[in-house]
mmCIF file of C-alpha atoms in Angstrom:
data_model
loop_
_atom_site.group_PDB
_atom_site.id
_atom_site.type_symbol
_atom_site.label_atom_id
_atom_site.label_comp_id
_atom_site.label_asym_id
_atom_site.label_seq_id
_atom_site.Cartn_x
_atom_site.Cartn_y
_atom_site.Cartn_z
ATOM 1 C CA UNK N 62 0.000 0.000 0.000
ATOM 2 C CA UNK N 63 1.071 3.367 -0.936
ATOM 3 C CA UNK N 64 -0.459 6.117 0.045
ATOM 4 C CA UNK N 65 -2.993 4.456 1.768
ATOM 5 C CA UNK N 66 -4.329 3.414 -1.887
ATOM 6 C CA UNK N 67 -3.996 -0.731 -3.137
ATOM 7 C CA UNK N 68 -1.083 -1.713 -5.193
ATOM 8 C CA UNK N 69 -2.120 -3.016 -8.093
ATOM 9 C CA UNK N 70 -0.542 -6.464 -7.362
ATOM 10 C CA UNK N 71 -3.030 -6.813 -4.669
ATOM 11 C CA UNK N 72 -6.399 -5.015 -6.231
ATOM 12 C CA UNK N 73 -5.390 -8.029 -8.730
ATOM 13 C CA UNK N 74 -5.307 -10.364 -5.623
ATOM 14 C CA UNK N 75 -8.318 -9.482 -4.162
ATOM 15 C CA UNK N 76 -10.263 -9.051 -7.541
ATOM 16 C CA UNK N 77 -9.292 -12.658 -7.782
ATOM 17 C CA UNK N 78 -10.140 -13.967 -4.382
ATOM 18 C CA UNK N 79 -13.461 -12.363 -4.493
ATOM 19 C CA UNK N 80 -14.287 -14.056 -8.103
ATOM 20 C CA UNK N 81 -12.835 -17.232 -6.684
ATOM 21 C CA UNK N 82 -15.559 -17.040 -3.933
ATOM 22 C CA UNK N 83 -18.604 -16.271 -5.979
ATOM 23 C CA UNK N 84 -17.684 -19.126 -7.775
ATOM 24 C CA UNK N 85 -17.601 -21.431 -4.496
ATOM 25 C CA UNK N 86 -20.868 -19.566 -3.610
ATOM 26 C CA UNK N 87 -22.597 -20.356 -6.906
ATOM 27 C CA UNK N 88 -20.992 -24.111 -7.138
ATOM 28 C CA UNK N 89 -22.595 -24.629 -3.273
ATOM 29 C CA UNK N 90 -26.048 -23.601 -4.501
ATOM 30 C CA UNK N 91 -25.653 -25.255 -8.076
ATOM 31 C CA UNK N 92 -25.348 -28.544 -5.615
ATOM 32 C CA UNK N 93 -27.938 -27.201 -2.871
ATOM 33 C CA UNK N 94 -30.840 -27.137 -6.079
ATOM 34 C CA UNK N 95 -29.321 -30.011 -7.324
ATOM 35 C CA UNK N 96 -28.866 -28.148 -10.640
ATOM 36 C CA UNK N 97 -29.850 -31.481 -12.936
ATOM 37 C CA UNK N 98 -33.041 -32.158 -11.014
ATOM 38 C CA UNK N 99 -34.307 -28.793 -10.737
ATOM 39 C CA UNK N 100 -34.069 -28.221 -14.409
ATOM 40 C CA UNK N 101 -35.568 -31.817 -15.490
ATOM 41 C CA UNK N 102 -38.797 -30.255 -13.096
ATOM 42 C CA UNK N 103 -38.949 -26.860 -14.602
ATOM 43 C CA UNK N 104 -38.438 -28.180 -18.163
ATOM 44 C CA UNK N 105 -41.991 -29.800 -17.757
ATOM 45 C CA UNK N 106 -43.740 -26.392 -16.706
ATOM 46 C CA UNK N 107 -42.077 -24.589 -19.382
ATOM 47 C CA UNK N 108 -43.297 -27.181 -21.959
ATOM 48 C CA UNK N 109 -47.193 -27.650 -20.808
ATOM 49 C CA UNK N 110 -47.196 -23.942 -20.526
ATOM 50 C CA UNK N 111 -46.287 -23.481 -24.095
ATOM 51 C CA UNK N 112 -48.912 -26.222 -24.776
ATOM 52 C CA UNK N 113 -51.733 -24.869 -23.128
ATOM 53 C CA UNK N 114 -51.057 -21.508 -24.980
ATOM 54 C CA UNK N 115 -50.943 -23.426 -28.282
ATOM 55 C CA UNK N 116 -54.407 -25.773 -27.412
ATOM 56 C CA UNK N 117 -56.606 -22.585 -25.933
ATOM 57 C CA UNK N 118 -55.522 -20.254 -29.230
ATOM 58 C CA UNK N 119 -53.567 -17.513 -27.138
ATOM 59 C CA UNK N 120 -50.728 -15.852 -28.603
ATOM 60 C CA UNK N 121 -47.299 -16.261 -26.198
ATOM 61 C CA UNK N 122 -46.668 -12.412 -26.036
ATOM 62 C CA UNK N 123 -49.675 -10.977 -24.458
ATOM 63 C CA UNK N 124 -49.325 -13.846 -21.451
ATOM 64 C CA UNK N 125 -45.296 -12.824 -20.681
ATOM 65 C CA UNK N 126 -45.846 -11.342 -17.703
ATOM 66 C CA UNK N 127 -47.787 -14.914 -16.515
ATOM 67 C CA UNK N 128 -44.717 -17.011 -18.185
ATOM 68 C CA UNK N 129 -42.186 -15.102 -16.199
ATOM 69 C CA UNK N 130 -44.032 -15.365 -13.205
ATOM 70 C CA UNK N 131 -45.373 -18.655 -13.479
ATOM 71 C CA UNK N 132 -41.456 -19.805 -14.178
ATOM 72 C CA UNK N 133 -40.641 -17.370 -11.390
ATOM 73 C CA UNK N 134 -43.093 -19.244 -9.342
ATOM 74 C CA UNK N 135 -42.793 -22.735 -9.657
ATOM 75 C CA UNK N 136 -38.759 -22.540 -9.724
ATOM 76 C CA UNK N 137 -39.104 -21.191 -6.204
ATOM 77 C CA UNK N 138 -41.599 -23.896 -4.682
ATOM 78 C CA UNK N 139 -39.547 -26.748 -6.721
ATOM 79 C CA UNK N 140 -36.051 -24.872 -5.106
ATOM 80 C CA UNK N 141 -37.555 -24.562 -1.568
ATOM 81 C CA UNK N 142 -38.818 -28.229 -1.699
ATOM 82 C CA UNK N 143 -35.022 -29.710 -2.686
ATOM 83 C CA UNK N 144 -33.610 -27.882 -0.615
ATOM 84 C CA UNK N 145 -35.589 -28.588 2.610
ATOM 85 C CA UNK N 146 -34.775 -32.078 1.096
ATOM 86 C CA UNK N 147 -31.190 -31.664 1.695
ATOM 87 C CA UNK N 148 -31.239 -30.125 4.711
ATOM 88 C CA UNK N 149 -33.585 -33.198 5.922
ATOM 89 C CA UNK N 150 -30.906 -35.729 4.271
ATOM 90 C CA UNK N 151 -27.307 -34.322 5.552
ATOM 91 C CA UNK N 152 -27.207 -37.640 7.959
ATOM 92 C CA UNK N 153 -27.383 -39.938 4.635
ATOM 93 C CA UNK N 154 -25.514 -37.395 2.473
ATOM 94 C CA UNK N 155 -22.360 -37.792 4.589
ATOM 95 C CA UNK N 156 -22.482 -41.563 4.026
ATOM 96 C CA UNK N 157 -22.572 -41.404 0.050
ATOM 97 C CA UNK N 158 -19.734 -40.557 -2.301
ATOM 98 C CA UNK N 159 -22.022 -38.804 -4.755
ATOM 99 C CA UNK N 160 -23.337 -36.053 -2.328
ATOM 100 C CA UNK N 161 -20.467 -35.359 -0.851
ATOM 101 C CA UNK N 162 -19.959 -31.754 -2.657
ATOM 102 C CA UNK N 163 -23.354 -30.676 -1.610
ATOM 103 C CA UNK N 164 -22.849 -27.838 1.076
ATOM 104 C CA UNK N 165 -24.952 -29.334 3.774
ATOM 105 C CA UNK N 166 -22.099 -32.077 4.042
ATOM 106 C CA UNK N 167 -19.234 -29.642 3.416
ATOM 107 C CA UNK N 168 -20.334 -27.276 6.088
ATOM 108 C CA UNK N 169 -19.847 -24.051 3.618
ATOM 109 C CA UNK N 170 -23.707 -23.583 4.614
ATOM 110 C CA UNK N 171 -24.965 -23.914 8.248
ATOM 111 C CA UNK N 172 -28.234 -26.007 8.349
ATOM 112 C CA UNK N 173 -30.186 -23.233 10.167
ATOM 113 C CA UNK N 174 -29.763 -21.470 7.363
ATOM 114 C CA UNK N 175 -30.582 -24.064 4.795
ATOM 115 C CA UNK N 176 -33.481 -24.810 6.507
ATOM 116 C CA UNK N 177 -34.709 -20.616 6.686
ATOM 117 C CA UNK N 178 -33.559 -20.867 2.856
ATOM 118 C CA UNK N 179 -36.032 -23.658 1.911
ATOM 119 C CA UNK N 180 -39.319 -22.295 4.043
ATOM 120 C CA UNK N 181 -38.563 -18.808 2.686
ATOM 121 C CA UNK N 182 -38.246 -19.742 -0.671
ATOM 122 C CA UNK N 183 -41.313 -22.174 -1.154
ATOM 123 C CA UNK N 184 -43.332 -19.389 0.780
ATOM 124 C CA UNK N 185 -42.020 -17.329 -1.715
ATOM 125 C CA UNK N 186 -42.695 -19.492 -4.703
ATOM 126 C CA UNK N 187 -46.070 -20.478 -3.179
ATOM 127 C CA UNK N 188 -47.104 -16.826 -3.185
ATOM 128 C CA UNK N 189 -45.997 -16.133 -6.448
ATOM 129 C CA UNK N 190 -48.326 -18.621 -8.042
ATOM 130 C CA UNK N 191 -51.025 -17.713 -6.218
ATOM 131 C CA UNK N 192 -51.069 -14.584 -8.647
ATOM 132 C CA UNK N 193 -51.292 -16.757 -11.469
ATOM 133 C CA UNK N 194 -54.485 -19.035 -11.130
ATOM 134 C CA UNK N 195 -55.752 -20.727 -8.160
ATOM 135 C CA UNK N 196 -55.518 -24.256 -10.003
ATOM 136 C CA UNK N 197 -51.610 -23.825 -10.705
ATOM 137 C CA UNK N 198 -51.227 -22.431 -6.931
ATOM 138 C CA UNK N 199 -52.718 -26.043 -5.578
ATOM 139 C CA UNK N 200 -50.386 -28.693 -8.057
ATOM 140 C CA UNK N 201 -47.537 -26.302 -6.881
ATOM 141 C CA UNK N 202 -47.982 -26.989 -3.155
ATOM 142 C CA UNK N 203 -49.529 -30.428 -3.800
ATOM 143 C CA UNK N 204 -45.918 -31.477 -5.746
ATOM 144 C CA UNK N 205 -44.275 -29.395 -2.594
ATOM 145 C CA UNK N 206 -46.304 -31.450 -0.180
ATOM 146 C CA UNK N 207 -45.737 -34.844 -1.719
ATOM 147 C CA UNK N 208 -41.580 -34.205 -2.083
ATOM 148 C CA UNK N 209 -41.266 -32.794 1.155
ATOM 149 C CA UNK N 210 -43.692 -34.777 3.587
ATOM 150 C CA UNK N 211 -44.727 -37.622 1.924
ATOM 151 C CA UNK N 212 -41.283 -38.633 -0.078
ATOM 152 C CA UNK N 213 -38.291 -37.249 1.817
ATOM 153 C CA UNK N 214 -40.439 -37.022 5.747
ATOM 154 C CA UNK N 215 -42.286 -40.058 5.728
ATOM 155 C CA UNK N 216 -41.418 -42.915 2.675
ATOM 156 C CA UNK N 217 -37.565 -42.797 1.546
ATOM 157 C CA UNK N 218 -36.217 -43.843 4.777
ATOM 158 C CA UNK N 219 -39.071 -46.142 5.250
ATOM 159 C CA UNK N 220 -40.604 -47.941 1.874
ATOM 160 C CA UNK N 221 -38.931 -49.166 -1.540
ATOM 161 C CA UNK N 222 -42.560 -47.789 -2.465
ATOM 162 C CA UNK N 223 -40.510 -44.463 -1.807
ATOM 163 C CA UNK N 224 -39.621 -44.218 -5.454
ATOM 164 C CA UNK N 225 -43.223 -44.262 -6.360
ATOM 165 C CA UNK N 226 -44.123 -41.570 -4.499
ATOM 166 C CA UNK N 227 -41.504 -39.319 -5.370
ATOM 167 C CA UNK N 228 -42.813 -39.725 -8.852
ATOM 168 C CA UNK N 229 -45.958 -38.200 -7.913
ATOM 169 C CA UNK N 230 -44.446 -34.957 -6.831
ATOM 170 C CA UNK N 231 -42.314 -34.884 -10.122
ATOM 171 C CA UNK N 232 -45.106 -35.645 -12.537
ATOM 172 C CA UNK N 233 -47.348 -32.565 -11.215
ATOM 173 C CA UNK N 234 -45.093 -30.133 -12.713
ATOM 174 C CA UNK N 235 -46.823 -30.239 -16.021
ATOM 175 C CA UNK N 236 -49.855 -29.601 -14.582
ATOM 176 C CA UNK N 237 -49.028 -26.694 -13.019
ATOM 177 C CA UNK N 238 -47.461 -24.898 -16.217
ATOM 178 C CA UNK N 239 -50.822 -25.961 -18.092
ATOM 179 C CA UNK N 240 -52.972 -24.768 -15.594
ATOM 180 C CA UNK N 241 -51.689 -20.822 -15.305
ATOM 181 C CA UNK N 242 -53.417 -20.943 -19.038
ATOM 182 C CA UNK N 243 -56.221 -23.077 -18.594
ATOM 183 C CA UNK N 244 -57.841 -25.989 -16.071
ATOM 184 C CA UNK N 245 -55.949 -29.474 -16.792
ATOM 185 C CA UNK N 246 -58.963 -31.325 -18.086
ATOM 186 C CA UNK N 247 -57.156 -31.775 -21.749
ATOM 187 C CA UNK N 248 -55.876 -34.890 -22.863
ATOM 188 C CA UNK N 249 -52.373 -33.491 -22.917
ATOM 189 C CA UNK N 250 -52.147 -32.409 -19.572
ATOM 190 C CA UNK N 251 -53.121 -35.408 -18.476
ATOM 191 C CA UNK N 252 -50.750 -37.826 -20.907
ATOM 192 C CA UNK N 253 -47.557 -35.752 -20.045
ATOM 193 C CA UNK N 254 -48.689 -35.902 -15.992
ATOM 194 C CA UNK N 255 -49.144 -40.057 -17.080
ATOM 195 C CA UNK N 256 -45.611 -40.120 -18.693
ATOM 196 C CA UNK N 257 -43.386 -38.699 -16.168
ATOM 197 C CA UNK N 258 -45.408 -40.442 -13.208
ATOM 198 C CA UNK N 259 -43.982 -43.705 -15.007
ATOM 199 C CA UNK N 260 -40.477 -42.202 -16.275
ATOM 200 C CA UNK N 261 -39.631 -41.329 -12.880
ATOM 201 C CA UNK N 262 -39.460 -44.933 -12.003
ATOM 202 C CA UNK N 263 -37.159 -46.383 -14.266
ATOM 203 C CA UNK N 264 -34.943 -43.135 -14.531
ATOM 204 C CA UNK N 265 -34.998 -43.550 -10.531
ATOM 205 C CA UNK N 266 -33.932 -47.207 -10.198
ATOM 206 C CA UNK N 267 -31.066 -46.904 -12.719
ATOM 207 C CA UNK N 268 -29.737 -44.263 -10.299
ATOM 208 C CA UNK N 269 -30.096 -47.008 -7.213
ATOM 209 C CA UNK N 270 -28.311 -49.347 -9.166
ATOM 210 C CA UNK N 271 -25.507 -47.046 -10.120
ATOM 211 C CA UNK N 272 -24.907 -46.210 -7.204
ATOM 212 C CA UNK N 273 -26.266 -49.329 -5.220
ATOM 213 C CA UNK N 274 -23.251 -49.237 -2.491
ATOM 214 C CA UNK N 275 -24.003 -45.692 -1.430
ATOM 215 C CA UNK N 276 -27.677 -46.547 -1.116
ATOM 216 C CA UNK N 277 -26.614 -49.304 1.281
ATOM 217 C CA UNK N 278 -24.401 -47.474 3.355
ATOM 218 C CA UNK N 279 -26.794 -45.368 4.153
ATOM 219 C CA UNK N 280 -29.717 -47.388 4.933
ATOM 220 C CA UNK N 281 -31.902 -46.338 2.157
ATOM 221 C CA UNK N 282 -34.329 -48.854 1.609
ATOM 222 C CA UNK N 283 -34.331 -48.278 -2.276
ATOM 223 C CA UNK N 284 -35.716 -51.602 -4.361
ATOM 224 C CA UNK N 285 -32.284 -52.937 -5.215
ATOM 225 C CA UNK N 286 -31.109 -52.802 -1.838
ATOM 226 C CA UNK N 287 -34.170 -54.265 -0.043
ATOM 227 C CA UNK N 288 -34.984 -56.771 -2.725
ATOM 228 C CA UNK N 289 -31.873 -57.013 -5.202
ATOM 229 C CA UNK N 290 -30.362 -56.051 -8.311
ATOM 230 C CA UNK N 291 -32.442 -58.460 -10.179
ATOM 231 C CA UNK N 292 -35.717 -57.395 -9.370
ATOM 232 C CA UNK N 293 -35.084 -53.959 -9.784
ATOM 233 C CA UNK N 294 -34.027 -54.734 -13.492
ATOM 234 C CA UNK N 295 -36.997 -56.431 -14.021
ATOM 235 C CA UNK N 296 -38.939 -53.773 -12.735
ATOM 236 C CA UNK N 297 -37.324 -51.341 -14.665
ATOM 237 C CA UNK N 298 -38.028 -53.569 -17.661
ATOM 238 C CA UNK N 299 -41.952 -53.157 -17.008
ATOM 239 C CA UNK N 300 -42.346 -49.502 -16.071
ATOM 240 C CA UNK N 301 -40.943 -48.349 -19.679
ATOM 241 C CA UNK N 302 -42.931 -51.353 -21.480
ATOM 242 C CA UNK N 303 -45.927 -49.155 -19.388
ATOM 243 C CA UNK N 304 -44.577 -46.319 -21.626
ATOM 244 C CA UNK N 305 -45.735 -47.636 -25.073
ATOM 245 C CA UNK N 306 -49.244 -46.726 -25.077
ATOM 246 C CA UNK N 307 -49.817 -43.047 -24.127
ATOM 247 C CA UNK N 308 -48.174 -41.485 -27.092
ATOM 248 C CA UNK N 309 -51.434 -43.117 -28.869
ATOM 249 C CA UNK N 310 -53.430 -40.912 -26.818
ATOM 250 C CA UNK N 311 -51.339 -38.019 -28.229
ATOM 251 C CA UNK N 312 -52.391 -38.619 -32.355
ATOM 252 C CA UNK N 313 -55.125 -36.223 -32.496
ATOM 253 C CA UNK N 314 -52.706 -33.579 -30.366
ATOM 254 C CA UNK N 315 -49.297 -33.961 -32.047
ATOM 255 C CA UNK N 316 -50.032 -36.136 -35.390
ATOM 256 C CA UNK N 317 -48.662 -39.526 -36.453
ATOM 257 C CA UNK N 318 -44.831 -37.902 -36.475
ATOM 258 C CA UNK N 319 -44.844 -37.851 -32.808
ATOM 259 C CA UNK N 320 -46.741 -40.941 -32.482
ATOM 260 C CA UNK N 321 -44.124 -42.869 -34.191
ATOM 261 C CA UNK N 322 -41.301 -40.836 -32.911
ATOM 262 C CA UNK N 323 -42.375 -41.179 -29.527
ATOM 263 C CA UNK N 324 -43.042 -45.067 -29.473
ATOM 264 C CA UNK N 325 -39.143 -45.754 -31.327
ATOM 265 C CA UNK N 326 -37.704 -43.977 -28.442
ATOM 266 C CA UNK N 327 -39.819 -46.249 -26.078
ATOM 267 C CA UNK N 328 -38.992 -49.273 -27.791
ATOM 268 C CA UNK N 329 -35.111 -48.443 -27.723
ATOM 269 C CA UNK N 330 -35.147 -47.780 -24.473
ATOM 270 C CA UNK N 331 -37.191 -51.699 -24.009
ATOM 271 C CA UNK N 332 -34.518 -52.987 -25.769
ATOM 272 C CA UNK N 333 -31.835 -51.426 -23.558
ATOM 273 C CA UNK N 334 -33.740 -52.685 -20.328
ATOM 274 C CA UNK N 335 -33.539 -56.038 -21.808
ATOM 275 C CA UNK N 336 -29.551 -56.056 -21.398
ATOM 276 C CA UNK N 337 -30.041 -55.498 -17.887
ATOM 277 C CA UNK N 338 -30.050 -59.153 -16.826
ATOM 278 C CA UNK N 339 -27.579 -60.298 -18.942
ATOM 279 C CA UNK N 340 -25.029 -56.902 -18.411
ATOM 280 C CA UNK N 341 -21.452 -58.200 -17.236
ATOM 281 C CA UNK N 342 -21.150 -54.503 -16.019
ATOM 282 C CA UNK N 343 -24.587 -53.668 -14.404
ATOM 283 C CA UNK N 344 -22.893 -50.398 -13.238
ATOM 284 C CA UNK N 345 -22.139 -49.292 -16.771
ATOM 285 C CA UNK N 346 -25.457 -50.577 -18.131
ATOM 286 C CA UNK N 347 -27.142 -48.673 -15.188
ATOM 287 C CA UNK N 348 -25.645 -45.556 -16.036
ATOM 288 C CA UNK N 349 -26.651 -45.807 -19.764
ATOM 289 C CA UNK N 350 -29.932 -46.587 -18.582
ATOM 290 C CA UNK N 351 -30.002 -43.198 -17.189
ATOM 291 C CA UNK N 352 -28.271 -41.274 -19.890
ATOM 292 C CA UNK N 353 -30.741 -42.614 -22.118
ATOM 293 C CA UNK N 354 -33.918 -41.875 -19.962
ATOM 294 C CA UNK N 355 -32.866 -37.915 -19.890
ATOM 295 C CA UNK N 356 -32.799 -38.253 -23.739
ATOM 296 C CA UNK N 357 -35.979 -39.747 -23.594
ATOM 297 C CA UNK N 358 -37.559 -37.202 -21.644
ATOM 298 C CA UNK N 359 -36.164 -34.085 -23.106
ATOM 299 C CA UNK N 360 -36.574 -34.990 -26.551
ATOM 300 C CA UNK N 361 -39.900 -35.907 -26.171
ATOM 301 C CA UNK N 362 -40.574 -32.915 -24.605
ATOM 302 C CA UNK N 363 -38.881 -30.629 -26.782
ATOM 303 C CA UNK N 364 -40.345 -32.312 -29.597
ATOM 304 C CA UNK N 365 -43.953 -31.399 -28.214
ATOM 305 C CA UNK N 366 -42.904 -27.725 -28.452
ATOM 306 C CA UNK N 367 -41.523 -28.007 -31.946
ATOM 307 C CA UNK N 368 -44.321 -29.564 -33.326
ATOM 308 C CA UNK N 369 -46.930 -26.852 -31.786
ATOM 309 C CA UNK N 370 -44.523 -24.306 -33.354
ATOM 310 C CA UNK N 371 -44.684 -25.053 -36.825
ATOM 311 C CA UNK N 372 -48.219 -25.785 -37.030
#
């Protein structure tokens, strides 16, 4: 210091160690929302909100204010609810190698205040839809409600039924981008709810196969832990066969494209559940599983949107 004024060497320093903690900061909260699984739930809103504006006739631009706030809105409740989920789970995050980076395990955030961080954000979500229709307002806090109390309070430390549950919560996001537009009694609505109900299953078990040991060590009672590796492949196996009929329901909606688009992603991903049993690496096939089950979902999903676009 010169003059009482910074040399440059250390504005330079401190310019650095100040972007070098945002980055930490951001990183922490990337892992706190569980940046993949907040995403795969607001891609859902985004795409029946879209929908709904495509099946009632109303042009995108005079609803923006309602599509930022809806997005506003349900990112919030979705935030709040995984992160009072991680702030519920730091006992069984400490035992597993893949959460180890999430803050509540690190200590970088104290768990009174990831606790005050999840009820004041899903208040603040929760709020925020209630200015967008009453109907969207009640799936929010119903898929809240179900992740929260039902999935991470009651059922994952309890039930291999857990899984199921947790599905619930996940496939109500579509409902609640359809219904700032309009009420959910279209066949879309209903399909897409349908679809990820079931997706969630298989995507979830290839997950609790992957990582099978961490599950264990932590006392999770996921299905391939409580009843083995086998049965969980062959229930994986049925929950996508479940898949195949619901883009039928779509024709009249999306056209024969879809139809047929849809099902030959449904039937490759059969095929790749057949493996399962006969997989020298069940690991590896595991982990494909999952790869491929994100595909599934997002291009079906982004597929929806292109298809209302051109039309």
């Amino acid at each position: 210091m010169e003059n009482g004024q910074l040399l440059p060497e250390t504005v330079l320093e401190s310019a650095t160690g100040s972007s070098s903690k945002l980055l930490s900061l951001l990183i922490d909260i990337k892992y706190l929302l569980k940046g993949k699984v907040l995403v795969a739930n607001v891609l859902p809103v985004f795409t029946a909100y879209w929908l709904a504006l495509y099946f009632n006739g109303e042009p995108f631009i005079d609803h923006l204010g309602l599509f930022l706030l809806t997005m506003a809105g349900s990112t919030l409740v979705i935030s709040g609810a995984l992160i009072l989920n991680n702030w519920y789970e730091v006992d069984l995050d400490k035992k597993m190698v893949r959460t180890q980076k999430r803050p509540t395990v690190t200590g970088n955030f104290t768990l009174k205040t990831v606790l005050w961080s999840g009820i004041i954000t899903s208040i603040m979500g929760l709020v925020m839809m209630l200015f967008t229709t009453l109907e969207a307002a009640v799936y929010s806090f119903l898929g809240w409600f179900v992740y929260v109390v039902l999935y991470t309070f009651w059922t994952k430390r309890r039930y291999t039924l857990n899984t199921v549950v947790g599905s619930v919560s996940g496939a109500l996001t579509p409902l609640i981008g359809w219904a700032a537009i309009a009420p959910v009694y279209h066949i879309v609505p209903i399909i897409m709810f349908c679809i990820l109900f079931i997706w969630q299953v298989p995507h979830t078990l290839a997950i609790s196969i992957n990582r099978l040991e961490d599950y264990t060590r932590a006392g999770v009672p996921m299905l391939p832990v409580v009843s083995g590796v086998e049965v969980a492949i062959r229930q994986n196996l049925i929950y996508i066969i479940a898949l195949l009929p619901f883009p039928f329901f779509l024709i009249s909606s999306f056209g024969w494209f879809f139809f047929l688009f849809a099902t030959s992603l449904t039937i490759g991903w059969i095929l790749l559940a057949m493996k399962g049993s006969q997989a020298k690496d069940v690991k590896k096939w595991a982990q494909t599983n999952l790869r491929y089950s994100l595909i599934y979902l997002i291009l079906i999903l982004i597929v929806m949107v292109i298809l209302t676009s051109l039309s």
